[in-house]
Coordinates of C-alpha atoms and ligand atoms in Angstrom, one line a residue:
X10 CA -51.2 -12.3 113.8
X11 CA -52.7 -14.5 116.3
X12 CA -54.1 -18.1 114.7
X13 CA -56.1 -20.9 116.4
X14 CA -54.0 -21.6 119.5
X15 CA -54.1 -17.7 120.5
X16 CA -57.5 -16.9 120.1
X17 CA -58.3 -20.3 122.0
X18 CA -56.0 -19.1 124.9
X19 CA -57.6 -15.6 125.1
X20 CA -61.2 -18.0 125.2
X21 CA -60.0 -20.0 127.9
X22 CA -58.5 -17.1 129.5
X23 CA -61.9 -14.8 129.2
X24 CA -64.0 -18.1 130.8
X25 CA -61.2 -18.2 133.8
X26 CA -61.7 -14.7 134.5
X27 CA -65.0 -14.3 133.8
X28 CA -66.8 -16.9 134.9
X29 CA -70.0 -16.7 132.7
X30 CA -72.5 -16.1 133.0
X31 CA -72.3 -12.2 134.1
X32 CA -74.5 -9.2 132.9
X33 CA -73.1 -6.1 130.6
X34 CA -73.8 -3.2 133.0
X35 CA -72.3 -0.6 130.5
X36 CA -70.6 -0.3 126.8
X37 CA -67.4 2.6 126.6
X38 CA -66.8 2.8 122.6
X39 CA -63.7 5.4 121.7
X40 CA -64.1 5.5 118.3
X41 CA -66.6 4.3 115.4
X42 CA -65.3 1.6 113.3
X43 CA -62.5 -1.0 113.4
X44 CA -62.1 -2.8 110.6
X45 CA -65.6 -2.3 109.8
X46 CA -68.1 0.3 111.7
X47 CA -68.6 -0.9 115.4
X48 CA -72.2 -2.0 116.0
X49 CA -72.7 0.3 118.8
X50 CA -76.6 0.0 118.2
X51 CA -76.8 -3.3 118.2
X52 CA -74.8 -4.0 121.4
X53 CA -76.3 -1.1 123.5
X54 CA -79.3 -3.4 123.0
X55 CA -77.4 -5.8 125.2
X56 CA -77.0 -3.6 128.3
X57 CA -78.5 -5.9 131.3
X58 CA -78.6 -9.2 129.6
X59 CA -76.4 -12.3 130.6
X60 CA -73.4 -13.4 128.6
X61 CA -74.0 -17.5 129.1
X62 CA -71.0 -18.5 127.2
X63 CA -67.6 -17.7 125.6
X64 CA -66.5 -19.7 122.5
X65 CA -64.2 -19.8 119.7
X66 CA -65.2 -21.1 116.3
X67 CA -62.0 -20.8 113.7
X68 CA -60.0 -17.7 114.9
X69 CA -63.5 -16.1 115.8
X70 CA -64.1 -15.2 119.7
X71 CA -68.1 -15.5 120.0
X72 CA -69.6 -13.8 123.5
X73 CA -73.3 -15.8 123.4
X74 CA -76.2 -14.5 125.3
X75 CA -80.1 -16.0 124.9
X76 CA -80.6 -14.6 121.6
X77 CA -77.4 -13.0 120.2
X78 CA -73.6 -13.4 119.5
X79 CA -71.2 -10.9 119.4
X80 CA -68.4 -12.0 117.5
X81 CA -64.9 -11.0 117.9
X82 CA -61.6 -11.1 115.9
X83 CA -58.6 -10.2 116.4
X84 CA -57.2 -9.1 113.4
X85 CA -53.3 -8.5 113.5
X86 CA -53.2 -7.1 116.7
X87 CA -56.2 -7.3 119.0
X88 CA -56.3 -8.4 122.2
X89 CA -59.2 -8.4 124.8
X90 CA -57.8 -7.8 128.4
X91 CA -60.0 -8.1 131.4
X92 CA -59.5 -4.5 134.1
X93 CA -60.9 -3.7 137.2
X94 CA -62.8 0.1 138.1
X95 CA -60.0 2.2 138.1
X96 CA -58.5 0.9 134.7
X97 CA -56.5 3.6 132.6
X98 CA -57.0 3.6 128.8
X99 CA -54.1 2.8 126.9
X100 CA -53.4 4.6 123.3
X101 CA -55.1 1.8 121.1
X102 CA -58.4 1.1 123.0
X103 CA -61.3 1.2 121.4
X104 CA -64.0 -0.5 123.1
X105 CA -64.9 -1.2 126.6
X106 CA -67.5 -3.1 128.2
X107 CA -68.2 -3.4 131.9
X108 CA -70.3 -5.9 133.9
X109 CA -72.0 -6.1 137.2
X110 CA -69.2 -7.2 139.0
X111 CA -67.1 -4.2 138.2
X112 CA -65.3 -5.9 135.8
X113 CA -64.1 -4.6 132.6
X114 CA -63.3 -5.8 129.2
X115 CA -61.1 -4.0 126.8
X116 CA -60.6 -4.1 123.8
X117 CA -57.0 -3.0 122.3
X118 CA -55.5 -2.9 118.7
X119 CA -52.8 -0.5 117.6
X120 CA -53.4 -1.6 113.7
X121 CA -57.6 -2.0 113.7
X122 CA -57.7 -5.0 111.4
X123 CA -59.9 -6.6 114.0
X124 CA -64.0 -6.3 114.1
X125 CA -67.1 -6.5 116.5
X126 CA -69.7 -7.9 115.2
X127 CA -73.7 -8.4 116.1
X128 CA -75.7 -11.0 115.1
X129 CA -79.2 -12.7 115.9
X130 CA -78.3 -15.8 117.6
X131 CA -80.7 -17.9 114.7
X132 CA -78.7 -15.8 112.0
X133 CA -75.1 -16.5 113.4
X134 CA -74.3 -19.8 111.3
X135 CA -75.3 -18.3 108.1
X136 CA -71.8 -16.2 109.2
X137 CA -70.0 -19.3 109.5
X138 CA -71.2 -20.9 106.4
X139 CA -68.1 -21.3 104.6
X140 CA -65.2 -22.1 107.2
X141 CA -64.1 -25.7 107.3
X142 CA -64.0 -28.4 109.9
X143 CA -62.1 -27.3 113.3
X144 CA -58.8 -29.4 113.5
X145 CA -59.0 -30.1 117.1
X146 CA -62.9 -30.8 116.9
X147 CA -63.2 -35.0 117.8
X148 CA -66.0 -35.1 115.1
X149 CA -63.7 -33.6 112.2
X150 CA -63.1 -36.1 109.5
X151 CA -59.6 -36.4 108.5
X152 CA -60.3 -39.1 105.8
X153 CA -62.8 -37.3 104.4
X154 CA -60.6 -34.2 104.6
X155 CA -58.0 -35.9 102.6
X156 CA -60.5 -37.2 100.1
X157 CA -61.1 -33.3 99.8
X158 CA -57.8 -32.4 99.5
X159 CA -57.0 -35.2 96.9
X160 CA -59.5 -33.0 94.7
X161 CA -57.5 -29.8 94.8
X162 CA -54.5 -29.1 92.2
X163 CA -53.0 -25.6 94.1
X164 CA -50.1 -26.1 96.5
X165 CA -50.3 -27.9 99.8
X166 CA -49.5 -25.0 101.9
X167 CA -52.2 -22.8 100.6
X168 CA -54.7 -25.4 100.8
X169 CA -54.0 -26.1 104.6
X170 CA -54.2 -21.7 105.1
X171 CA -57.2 -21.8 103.4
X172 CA -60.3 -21.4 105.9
X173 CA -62.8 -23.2 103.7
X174 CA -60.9 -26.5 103.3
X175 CA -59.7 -26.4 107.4
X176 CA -59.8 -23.4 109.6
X177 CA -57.2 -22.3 112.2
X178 CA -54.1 -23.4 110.4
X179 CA -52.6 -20.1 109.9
X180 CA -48.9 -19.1 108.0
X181 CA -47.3 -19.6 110.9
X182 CA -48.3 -23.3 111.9
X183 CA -48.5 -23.9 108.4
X184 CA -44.5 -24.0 107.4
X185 CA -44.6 -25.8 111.2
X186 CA -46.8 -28.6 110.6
X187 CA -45.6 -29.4 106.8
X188 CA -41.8 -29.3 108.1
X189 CA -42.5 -31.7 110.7
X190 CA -44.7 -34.2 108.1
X191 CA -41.6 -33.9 105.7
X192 CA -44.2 -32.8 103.2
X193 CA -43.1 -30.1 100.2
X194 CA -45.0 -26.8 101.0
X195 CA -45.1 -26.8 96.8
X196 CA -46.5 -30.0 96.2
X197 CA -49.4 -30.1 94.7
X198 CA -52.6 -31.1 97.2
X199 CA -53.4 -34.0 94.2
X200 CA -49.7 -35.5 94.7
X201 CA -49.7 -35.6 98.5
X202 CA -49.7 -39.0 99.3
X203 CA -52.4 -40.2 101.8
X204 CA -49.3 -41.5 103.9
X205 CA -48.2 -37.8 103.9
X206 CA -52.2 -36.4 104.8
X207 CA -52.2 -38.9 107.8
X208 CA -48.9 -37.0 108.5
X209 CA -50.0 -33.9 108.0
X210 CA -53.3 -34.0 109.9
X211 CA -51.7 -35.8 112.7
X212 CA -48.9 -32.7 113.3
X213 CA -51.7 -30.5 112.3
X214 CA -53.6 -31.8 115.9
X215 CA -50.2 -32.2 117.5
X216 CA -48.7 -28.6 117.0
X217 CA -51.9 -26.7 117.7
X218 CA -52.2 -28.6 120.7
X219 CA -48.4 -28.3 122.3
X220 CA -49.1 -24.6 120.9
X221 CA -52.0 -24.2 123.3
X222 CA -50.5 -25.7 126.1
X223 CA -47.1 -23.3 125.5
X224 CA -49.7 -20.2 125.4
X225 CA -49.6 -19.4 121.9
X226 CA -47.2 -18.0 119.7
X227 CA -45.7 -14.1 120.5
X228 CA -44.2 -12.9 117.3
X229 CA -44.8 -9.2 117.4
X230 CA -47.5 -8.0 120.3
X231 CA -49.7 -11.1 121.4
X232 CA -50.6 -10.8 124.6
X233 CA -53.4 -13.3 126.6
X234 CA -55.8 -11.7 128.6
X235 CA -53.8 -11.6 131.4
X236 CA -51.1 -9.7 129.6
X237 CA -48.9 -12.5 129.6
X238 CA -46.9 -13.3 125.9
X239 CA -46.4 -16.6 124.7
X240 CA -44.0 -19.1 124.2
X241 CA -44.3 -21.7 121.9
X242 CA -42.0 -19.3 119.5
X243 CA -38.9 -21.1 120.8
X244 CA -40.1 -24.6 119.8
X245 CA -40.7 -23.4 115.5
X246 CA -38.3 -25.8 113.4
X247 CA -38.8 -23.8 110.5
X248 CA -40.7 -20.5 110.9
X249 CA -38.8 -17.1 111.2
X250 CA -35.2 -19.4 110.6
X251 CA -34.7 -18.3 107.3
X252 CA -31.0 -19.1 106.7
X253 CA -30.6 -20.5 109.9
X254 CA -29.6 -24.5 109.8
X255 CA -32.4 -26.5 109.8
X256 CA -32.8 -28.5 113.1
X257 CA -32.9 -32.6 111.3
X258 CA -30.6 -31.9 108.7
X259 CA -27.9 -28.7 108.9
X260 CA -28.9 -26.9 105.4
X261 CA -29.9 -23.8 105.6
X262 CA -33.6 -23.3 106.2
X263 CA -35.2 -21.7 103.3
X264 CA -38.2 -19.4 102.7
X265 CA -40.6 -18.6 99.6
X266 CA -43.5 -16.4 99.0
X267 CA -46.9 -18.2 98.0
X268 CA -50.4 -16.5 98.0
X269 CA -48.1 -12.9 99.4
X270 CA -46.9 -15.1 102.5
X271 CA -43.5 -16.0 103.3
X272 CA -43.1 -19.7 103.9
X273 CA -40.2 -21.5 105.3
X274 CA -39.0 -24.5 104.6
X275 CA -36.2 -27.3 104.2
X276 CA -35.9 -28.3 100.9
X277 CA -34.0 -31.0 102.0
X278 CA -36.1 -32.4 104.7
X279 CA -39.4 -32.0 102.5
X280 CA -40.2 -34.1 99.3
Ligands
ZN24 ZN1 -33.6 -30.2 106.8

């Protein structure tokens, strides 16, 4: 499932190719719903009018023009690729959208967990109400954060998954970023020391950064928009190394389900 340094990378990626801002000559949709209906509609509606900007907000692709947002995500499996005219359609694409420069952007997902969405540009936040701070964000306040986290009594881990409290920290970077703060994916968010928050926020930052820079993570099918997988896979300590020794201190790396998500962990490394 792509997380916060994938869906970055496909952003980046779209702006490179892209170059906004460009006008939607033409909308191809090949079937009605993804994870929810398509809002074919909606984006017809959009036919001649410039996309000004590409953004990501949490794991959320947002296509912006004067007065409306689409927003994208990618579910488990859905990637955007950018074609030119003579593109051929692959099994799992659904929707297509063509600009003025005889571009086109597809959109691919063999599983549909993904969605399209429309909104009114003055309506969009009310979508965004409840996701957290952005961990990369220079305005994000980590003290406070921890002063928030201090509050909660479930387990570190799903704290830090949870999109409310932070977004983008997904299962994967999860096990990552409390294996490298030596931090107890168990322990309780009121027992984490502060000592251990600065920890965790500062790998937090560091992982999703190196992450982004490596192109992402490619654990089953993640591809960036120029088809390319990713490769930050070969730097996880912990994640996918289930039995496996664990890279600081031999024993075998462990894994646990919490919240129906396996995490892995050292239980020798983490307190
Ligand atoms: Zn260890």
């Amino acid at each position: 499932m792509p997380e916060l340094p994938e869906v970055e990378i496909v952003c980046r990626n779209l702006n490179e190719i892209l170059k906004p801002p460009f006008q939607i000559a033409s909308w191809q949709f090949f079937r009605k719903d993804l994870r929810f209906k398509i809002p074919q509609k909606e984006l017809l509606q959009l036919l001649n009018k410039d996309i000004l900007a590409i953004q990501r907000r949490a794991k959320y692709i947002l296509f912006e023009t004067a007065d409306a947002v689409i927003v994208s995500h990618l579910g488990m499996t859905g990637s955007w690729r950018v074609e030119s005219k003579d593109w051929n359609k692959r099994k799992h694409d659904h929707v297509a959208f063509e600009f003025k420069t005889d571009l086109f952007l597809i959109y691919e997902d063999a599983r549909r967990f993904g969605f399209i969405e429309f909104f009114k540009k003055s309506e969009v936040h009310q979508r965004f109400a409840d996701l957290g701070p952005e961990p990369l964000a220079k305005e994000t306040d980590f003290d406070q954060l921890t002063k928030n986290f201090k509050k909660l009594s479930s387990p570190i881990k799903i704290a830090l998954m949870n999109q409310k409290f932070l977004v983008g920290v997904g299962n994967i970077y999860a096990s990552e970023v409390l294996f490298r703060s030596g931090v107890s994916p168990l322990k309780k968010c009121s027992n984490v020391t502060a000592e251990q928050y600065k920890l965790i926020w500062k790998w937090t930052k560091k992982i999703l950064e190196s992450a982004i820079e490596k192109g992402g993570s490619t654990i089953e099918n993640y591809r960036n928009s120029f088809g390319e997988s990713g490769g930050y896979q070969a730097s996880f300590f912990v994640y996918g190394r289930k039995g496996q020794l664990c890279i600081k201190c031999n024993t075998p790396v462990r894994s646990l389900v919490q919240g129906g998500r396996t995490t892995f962990w050292c239980k020798t490394c983490q307190k």
